[in-house]
Tab-separated table of C-alpha atoms and ligand atoms in Angstrom:
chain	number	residue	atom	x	y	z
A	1	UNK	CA	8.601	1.856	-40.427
A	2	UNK	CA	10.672	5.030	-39.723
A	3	UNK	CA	14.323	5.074	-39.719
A	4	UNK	CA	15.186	7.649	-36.908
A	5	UNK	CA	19.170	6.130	-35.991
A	6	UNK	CA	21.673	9.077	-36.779
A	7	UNK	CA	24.863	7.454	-37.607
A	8	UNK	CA	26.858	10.243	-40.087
A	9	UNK	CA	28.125	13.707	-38.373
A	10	UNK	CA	25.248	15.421	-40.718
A	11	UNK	CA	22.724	13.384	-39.693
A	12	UNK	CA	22.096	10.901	-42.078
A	13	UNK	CA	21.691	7.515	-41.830
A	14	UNK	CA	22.896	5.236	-44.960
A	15	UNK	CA	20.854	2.350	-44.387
A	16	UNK	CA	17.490	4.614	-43.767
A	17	UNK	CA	18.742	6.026	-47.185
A	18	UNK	CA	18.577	2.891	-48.605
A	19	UNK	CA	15.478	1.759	-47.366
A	20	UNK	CA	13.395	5.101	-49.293
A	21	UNK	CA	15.408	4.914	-52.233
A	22	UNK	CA	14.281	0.892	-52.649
A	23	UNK	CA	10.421	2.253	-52.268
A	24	UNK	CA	10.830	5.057	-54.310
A	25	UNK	CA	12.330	2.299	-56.996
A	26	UNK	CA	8.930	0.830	-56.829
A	27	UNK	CA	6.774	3.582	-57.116
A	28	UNK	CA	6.095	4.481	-53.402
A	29	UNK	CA	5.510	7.193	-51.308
A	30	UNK	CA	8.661	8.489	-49.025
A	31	UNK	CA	8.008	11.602	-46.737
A	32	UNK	CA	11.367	13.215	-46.477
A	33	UNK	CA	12.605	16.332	-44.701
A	34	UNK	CA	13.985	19.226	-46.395
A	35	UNK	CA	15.211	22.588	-44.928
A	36	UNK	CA	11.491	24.477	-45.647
A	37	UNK	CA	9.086	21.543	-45.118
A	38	UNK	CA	8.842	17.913	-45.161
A	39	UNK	CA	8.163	16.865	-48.567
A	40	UNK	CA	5.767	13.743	-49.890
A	41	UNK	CA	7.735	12.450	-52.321
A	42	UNK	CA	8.100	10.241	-55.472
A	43	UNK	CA	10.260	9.271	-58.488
A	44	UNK	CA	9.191	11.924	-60.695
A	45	UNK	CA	9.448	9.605	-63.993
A	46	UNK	CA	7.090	7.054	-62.642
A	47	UNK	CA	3.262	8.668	-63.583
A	48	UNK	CA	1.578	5.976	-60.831
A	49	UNK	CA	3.778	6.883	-58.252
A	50	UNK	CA	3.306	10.841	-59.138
A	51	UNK	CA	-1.063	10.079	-59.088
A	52	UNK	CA	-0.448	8.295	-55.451
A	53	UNK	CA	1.035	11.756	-54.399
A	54	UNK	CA	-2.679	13.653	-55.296
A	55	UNK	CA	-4.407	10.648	-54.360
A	56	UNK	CA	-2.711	10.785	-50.471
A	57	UNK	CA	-2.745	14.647	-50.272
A	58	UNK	CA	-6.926	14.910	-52.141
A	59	UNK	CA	-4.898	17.406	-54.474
A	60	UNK	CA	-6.547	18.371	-57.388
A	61	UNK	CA	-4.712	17.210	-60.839
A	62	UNK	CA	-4.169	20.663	-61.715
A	63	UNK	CA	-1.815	21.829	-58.905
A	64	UNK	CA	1.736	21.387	-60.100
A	65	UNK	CA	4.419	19.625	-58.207
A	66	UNK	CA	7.837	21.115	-57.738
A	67	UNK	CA	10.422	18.641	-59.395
A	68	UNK	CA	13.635	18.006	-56.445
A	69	UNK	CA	16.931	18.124	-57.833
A	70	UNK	CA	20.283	16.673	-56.583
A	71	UNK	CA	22.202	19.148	-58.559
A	72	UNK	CA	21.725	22.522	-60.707
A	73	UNK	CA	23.299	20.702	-63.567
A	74	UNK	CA	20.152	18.375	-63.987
A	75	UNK	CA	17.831	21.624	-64.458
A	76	UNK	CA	18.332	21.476	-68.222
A	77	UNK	CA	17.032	17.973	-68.469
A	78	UNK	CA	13.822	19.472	-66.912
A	79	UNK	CA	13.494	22.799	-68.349
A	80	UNK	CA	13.925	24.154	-72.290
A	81	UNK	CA	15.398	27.094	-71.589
A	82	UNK	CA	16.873	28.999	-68.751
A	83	UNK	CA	16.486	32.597	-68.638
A	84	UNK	CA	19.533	34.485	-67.983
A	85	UNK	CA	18.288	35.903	-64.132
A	86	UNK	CA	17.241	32.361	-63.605
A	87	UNK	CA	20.325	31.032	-63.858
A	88	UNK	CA	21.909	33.282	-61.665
A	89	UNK	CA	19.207	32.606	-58.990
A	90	UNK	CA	20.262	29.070	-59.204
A	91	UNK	CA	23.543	30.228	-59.397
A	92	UNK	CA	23.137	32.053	-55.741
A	93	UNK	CA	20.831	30.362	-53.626
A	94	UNK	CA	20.968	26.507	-54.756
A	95	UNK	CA	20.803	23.884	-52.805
A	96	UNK	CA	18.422	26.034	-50.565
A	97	UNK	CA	14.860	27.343	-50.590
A	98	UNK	CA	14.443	28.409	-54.083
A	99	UNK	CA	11.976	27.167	-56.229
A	100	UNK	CA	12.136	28.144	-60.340
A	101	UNK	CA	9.383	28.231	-62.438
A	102	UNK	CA	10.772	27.509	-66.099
A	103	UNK	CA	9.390	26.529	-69.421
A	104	UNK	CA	8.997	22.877	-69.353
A	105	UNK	CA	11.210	20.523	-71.324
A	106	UNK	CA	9.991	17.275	-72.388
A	107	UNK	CA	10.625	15.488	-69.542
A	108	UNK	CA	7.768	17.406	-67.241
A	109	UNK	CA	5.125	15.339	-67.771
A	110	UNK	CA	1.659	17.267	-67.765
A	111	UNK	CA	0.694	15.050	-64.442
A	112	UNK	CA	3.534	17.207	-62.905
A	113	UNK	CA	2.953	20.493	-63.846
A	114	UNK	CA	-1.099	20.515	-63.999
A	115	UNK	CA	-1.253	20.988	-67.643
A	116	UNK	CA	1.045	23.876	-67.404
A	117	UNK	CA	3.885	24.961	-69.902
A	118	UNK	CA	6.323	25.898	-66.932
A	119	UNK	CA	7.861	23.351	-64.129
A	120	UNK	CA	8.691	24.299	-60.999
A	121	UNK	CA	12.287	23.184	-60.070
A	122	UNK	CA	14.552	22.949	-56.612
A	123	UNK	CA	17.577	21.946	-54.933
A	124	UNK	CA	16.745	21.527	-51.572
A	125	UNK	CA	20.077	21.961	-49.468
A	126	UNK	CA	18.699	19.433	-46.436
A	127	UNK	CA	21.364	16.098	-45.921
A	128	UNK	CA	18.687	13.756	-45.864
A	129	UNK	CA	16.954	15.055	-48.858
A	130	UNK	CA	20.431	15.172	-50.757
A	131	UNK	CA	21.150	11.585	-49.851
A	132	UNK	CA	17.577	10.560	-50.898
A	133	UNK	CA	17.877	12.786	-53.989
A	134	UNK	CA	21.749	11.265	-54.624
A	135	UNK	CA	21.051	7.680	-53.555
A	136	UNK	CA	17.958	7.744	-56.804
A	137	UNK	CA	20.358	8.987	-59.008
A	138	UNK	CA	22.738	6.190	-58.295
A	139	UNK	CA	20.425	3.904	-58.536
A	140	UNK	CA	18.557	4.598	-61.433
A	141	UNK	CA	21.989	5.437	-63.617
A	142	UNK	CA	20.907	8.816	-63.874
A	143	UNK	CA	22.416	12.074	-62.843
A	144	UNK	CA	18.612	13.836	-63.446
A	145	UNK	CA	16.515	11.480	-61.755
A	146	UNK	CA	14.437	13.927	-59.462
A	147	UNK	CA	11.742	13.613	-56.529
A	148	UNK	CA	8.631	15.158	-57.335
A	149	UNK	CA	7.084	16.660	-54.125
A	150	UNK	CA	4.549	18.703	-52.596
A	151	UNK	CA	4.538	19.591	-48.901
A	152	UNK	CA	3.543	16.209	-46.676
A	153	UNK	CA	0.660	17.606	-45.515
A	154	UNK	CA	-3.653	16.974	-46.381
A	155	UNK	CA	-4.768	19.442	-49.213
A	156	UNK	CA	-5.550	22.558	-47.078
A	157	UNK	CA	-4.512	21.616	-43.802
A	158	UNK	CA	-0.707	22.765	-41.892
A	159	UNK	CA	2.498	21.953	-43.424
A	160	UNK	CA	4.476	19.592	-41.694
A	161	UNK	CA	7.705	20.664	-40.469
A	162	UNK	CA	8.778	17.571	-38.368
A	163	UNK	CA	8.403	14.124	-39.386
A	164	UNK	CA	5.508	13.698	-36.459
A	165	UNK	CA	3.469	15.733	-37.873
A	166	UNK	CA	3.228	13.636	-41.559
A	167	UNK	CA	2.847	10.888	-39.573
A	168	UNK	CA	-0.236	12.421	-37.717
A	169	UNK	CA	-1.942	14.282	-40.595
A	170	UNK	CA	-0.830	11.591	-43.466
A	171	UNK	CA	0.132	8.282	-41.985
A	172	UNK	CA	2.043	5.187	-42.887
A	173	UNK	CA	0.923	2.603	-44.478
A	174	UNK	CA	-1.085	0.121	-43.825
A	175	UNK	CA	-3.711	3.079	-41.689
A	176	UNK	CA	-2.101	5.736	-43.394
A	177	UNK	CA	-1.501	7.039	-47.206
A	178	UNK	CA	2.473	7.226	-47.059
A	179	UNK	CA	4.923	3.587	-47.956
A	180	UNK	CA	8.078	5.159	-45.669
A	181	UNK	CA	8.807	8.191	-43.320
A	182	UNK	CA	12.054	9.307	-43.150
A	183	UNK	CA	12.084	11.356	-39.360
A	184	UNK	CA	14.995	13.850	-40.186
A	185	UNK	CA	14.352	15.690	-37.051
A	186	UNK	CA	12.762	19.680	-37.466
A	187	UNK	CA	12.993	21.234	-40.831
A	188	UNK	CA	15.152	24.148	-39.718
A	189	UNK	CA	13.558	26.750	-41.928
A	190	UNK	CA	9.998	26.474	-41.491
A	191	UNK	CA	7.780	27.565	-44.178
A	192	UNK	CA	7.839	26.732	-47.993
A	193	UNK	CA	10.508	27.932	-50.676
A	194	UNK	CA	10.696	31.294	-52.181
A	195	UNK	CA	8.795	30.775	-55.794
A	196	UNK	CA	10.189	32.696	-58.406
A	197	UNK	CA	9.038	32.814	-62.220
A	198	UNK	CA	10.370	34.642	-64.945
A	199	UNK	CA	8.070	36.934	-67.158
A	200	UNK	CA	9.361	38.088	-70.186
A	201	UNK	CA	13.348	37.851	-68.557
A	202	UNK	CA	12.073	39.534	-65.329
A	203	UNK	CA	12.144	37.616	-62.254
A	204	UNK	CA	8.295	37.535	-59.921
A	205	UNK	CA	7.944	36.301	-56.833
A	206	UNK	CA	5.240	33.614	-56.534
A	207	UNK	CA	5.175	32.723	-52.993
A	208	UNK	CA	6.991	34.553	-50.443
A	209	UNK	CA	9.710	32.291	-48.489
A	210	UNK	CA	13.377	32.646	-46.070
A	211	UNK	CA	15.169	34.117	-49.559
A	212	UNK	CA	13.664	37.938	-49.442
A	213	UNK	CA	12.596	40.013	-52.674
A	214	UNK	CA	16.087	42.058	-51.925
A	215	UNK	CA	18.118	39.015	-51.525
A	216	UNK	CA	16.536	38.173	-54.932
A	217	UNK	CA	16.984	41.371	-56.564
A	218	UNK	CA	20.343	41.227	-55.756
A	219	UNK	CA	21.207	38.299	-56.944
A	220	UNK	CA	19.654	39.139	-60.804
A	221	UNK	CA	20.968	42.810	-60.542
A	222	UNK	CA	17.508	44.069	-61.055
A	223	UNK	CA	13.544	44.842	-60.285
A	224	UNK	CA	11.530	42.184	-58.806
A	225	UNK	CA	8.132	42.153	-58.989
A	226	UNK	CA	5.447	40.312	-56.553
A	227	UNK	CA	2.740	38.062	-57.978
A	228	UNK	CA	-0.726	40.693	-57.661
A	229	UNK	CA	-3.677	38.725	-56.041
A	230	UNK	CA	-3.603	35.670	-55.654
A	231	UNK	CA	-6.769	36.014	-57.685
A	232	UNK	CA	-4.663	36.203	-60.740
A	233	UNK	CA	-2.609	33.240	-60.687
A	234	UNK	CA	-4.791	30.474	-59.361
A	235	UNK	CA	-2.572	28.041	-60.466
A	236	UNK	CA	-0.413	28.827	-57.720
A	237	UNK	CA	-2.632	27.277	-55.199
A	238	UNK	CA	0.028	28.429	-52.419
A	239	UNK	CA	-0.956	31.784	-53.167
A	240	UNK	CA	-4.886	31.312	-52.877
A	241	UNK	CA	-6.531	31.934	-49.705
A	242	UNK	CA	-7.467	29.165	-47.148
A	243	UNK	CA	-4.040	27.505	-47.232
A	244	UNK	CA	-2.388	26.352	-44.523
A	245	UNK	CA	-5.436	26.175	-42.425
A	246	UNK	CA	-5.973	25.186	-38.847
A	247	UNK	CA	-9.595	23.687	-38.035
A	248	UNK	CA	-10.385	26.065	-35.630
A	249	UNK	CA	-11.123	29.864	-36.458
A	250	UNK	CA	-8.348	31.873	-36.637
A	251	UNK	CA	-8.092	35.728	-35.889
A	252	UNK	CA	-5.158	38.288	-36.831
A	253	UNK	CA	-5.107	40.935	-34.301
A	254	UNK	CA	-3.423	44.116	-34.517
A	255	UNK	CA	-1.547	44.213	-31.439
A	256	UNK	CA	-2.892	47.407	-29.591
A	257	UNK	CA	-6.325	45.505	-30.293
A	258	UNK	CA	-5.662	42.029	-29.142
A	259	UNK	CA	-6.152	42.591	-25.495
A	260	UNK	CA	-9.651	43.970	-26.470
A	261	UNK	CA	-10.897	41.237	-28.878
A	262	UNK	CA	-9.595	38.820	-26.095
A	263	UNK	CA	-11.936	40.138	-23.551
A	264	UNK	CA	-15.245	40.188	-26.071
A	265	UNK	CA	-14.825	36.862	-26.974
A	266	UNK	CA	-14.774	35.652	-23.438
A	267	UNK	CA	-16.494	32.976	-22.108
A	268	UNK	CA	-14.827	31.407	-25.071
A	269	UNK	CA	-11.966	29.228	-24.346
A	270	UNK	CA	-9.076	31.205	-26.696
A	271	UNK	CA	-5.345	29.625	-27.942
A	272	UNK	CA	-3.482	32.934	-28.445
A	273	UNK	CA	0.232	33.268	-30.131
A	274	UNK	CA	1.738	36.871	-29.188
A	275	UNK	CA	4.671	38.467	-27.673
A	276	UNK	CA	5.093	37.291	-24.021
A	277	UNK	CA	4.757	40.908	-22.537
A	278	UNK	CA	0.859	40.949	-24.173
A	279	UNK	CA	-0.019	37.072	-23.175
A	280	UNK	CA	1.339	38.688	-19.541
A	281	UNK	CA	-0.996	41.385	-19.369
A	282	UNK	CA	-4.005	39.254	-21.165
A	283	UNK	CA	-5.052	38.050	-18.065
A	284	UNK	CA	-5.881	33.406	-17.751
A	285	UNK	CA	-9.623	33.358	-17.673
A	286	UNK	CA	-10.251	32.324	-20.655
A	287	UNK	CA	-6.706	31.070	-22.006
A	288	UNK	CA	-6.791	27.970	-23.232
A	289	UNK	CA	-3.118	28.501	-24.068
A	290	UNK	CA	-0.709	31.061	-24.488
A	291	UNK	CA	2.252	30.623	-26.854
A	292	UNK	CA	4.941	33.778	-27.091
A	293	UNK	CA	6.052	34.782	-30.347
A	294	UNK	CA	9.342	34.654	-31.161
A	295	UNK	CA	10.754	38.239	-31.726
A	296	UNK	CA	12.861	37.556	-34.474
A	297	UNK	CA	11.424	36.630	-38.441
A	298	UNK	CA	13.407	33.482	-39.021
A	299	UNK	CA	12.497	32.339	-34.901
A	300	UNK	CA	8.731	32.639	-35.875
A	301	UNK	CA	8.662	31.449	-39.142
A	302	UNK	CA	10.781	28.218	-37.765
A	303	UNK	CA	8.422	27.660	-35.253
A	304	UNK	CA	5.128	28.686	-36.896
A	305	UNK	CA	3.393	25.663	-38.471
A	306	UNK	CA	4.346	23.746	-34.900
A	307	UNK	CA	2.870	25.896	-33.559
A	308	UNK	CA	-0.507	26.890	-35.483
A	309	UNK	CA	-0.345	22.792	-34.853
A	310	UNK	CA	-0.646	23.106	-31.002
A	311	UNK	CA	-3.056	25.934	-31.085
A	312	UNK	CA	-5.224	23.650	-33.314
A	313	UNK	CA	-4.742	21.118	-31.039
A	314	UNK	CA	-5.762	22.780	-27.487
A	315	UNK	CA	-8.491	23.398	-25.911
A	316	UNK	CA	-9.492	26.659	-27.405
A	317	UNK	CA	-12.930	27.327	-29.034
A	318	UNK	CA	-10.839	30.175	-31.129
A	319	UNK	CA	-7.602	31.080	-32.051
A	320	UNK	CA	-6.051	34.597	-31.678
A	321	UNK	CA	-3.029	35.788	-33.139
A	322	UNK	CA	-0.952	39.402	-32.540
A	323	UNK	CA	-0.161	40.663	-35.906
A	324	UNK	CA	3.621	40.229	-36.228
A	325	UNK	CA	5.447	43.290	-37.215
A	326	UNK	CA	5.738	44.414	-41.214
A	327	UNK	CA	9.070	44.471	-43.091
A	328	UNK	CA	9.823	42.505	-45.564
A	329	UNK	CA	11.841	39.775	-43.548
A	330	UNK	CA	8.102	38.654	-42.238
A	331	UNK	CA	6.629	38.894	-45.614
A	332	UNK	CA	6.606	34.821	-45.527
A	333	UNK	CA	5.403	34.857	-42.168
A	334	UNK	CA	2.379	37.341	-42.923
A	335	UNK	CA	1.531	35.692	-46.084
A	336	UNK	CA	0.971	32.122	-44.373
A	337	UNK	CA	-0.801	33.872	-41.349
A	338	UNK	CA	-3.158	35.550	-43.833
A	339	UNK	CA	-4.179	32.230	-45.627
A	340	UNK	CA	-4.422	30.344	-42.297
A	341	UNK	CA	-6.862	32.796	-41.514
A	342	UNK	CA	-8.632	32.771	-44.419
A	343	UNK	CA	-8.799	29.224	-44.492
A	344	UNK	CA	-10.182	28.723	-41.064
A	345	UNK	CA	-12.952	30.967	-41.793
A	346	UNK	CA	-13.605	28.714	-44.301
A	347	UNK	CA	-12.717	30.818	-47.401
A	348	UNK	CA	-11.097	27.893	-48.611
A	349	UNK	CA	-10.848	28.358	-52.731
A	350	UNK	CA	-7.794	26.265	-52.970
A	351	UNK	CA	-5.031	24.893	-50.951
A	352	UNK	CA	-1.627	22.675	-51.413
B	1	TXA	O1	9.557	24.351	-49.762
B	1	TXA	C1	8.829	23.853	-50.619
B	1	TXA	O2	8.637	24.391	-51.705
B	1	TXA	C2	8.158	22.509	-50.269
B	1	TXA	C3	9.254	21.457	-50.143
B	1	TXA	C4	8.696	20.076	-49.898
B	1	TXA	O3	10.056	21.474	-51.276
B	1	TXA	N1	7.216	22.137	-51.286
B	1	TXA	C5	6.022	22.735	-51.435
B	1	TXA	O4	5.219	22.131	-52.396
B	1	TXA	O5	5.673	23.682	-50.778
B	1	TXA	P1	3.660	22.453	-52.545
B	1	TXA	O6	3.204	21.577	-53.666
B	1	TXA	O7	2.992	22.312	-51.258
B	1	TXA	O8	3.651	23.908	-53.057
B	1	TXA	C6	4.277	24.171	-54.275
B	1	TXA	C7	3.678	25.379	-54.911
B	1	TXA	C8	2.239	25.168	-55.272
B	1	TXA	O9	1.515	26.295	-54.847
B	1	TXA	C9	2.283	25.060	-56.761
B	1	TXA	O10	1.102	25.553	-57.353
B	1	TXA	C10	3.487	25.906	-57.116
B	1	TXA	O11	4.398	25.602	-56.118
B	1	TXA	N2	4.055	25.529	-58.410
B	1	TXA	C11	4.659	24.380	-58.738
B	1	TXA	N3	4.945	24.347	-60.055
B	1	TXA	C12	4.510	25.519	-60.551
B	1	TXA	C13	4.480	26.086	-61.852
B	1	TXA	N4	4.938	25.442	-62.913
B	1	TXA	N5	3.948	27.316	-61.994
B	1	TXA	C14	3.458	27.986	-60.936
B	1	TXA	N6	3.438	27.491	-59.688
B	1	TXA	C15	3.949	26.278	-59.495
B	2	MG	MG1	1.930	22.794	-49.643
């Protein structure tokens, strides 16, 4: 069952609020939107509840969870110590996408955090995932009660970004893995929260998201390094290649080169996402479809997973996509194309 009536001005409906709260209360599974992706999520104290989450993704017990908060005051219930530039992250961009990596306090259960000595904390600034954060707290008495979630998506496969798409790649129960799917219309972001952890007081970029290495730099009033190869922290399975993965093979093309590789693979029927002046001059023979790029970062990263979707989804043999332009307001965008490539090639080593 899906609660879908919009009754508040943000949104939100109180009753469908309800409803997820109750089944997170007894250990189920609620999909949830947030401003990045929709979430699978479940009351993070509950360990049964938190093993249903890698049980309905096939996510390996060593893959952290982030921990959602309702507010940055519950952080030190969940961490042991907050590093000065952490804080001030928190500080800046919470609720929003920003996820912290701290040392764990007590309370982070190894079954969240793989094992690891750090948990990965947010505030996600989406209504519905506020109420649904909020409406646990009430419930449970307890200002820290959190949601532990990954993205709503199969381990490996395309993050979901509308409430559709959980339903399609996870399900409801009693044919699917999830107890309740809340549809909060489009996640308005688009790809996954900026991961930042904190090495010796200095703030590194895990994962590449909408908050840019400046926009974090500025905020801790200092260097900020990114994560080397993904080789290096394989813990942070969002960082490994083959994530995000359509099921079809998926080319990056340069752009002065796509017009080319579109031609060589021909009889082949191809799904191609590019700027609408190159799917113009491509030619239809063998298009299976043609989806233009939108020119600006936050455009294509908003639209990007729905898209890979469709591509996925048509009736393309292979899947071609124009290299979108470098800066770092596409590094999210270029590091999820890379790993979707990687992935459908089937250089799959790991995969949230
Ligand atoms: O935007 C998001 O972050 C979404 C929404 C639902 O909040 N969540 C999300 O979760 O993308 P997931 O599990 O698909 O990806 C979380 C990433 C994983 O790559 C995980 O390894 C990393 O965060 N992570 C979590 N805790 C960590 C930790 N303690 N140390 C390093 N990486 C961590
Ligand atoms: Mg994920």
């Amino acid at each position: 069952m899906s609660g879908t009536q919009a009754t508040a001005g943000d949104g939100v409906d109180a009753a469908t609020v309800r409803r997820a709260v109750e089944v997170l209360l007894h250990g189920g599974l609620v999909a949830f939107p947030t401003e990045t992706v929709y979430g699978l999520g479940a009351d993070a104290d509950q360990p049964q509840a938190v093993a249903a989450i890698f049980r309905a993704k096939g996510r390996p017990a060593t893959h952290p969870l982030i921990i959602h908060l309702a507010r940055a005051a519950a952080v030190q219930r969940w961490a042991r110590q907050i590093p000065s530039p952490a804080q001030k992250l928190i500080n800046r961009f919470w609720p929003g996408p920003l996820t912290v990596v701290l040392p764990r306090g007590a309370r982070a259960t190894d079954l969240l955090t793989g094992g690891q000595d750090t948990v990965g904390l947010r505030c996600p600034a989406n209504a519905w995932a506020q109420s649904l954060i909020r409406g646990l707290c009430a419930a449970r008495g307890d200002d820290a009660a959190a949601i532990a979630a990954p993205s709503a998506n199969r381990y490996g496969r395309i993050s979901p970004t509308r409430a559709a798409h959980v339903r399609a790649d996870l399900g409801e129960k009693p044919d699917g893995s999830v107890d309740f799917i809340i549809d909060g219309g489009e996640s308005t972001l688009g790809i996954e929260s900026t991961i930042v952890d904190f090495v010796a007081g200095n703030a590194r970029i895990l994962r590449p998201g909408s908050i840019s290495r400046s926009q974090i730099a500025a905020a801790v009033g200092g260097p900020v390094q990114i994560a080397a190869d993904v080789a290096k922290t394989p813990r942070v399975s969002g960082r490994v290649s083959g994530h995000y993965a359509p099921t079809k093979p998926l080319e990056l093309v340069a752009p002065v080169d796509l017009i080319d590789r579109a031609r060589a693979l021909q009889p082949q029927a191809l799904g191609i996402l590019a700027p609408s002046e190159q799917l113009t001059r491509l030619g239809a023979t063998n298009l299976a479809l043609g989806i233009a790029a939108p020119a600006a970062p936050q455009d294509y990263a908003h639209a990007l997973y729905d898209h890979l979707r469709q591509l996925d989804a048509s009736a393309a043999a292979r899947l071609l996509v124009a290299a979108p332009p470098s800066g770092e307001l596409w590094d999210a965008v270029h590091d999820r194309l890379r790993r979707a490539a990687a992935g459908s090639e089937g250089r799959i080593i790991d995969a949230d």
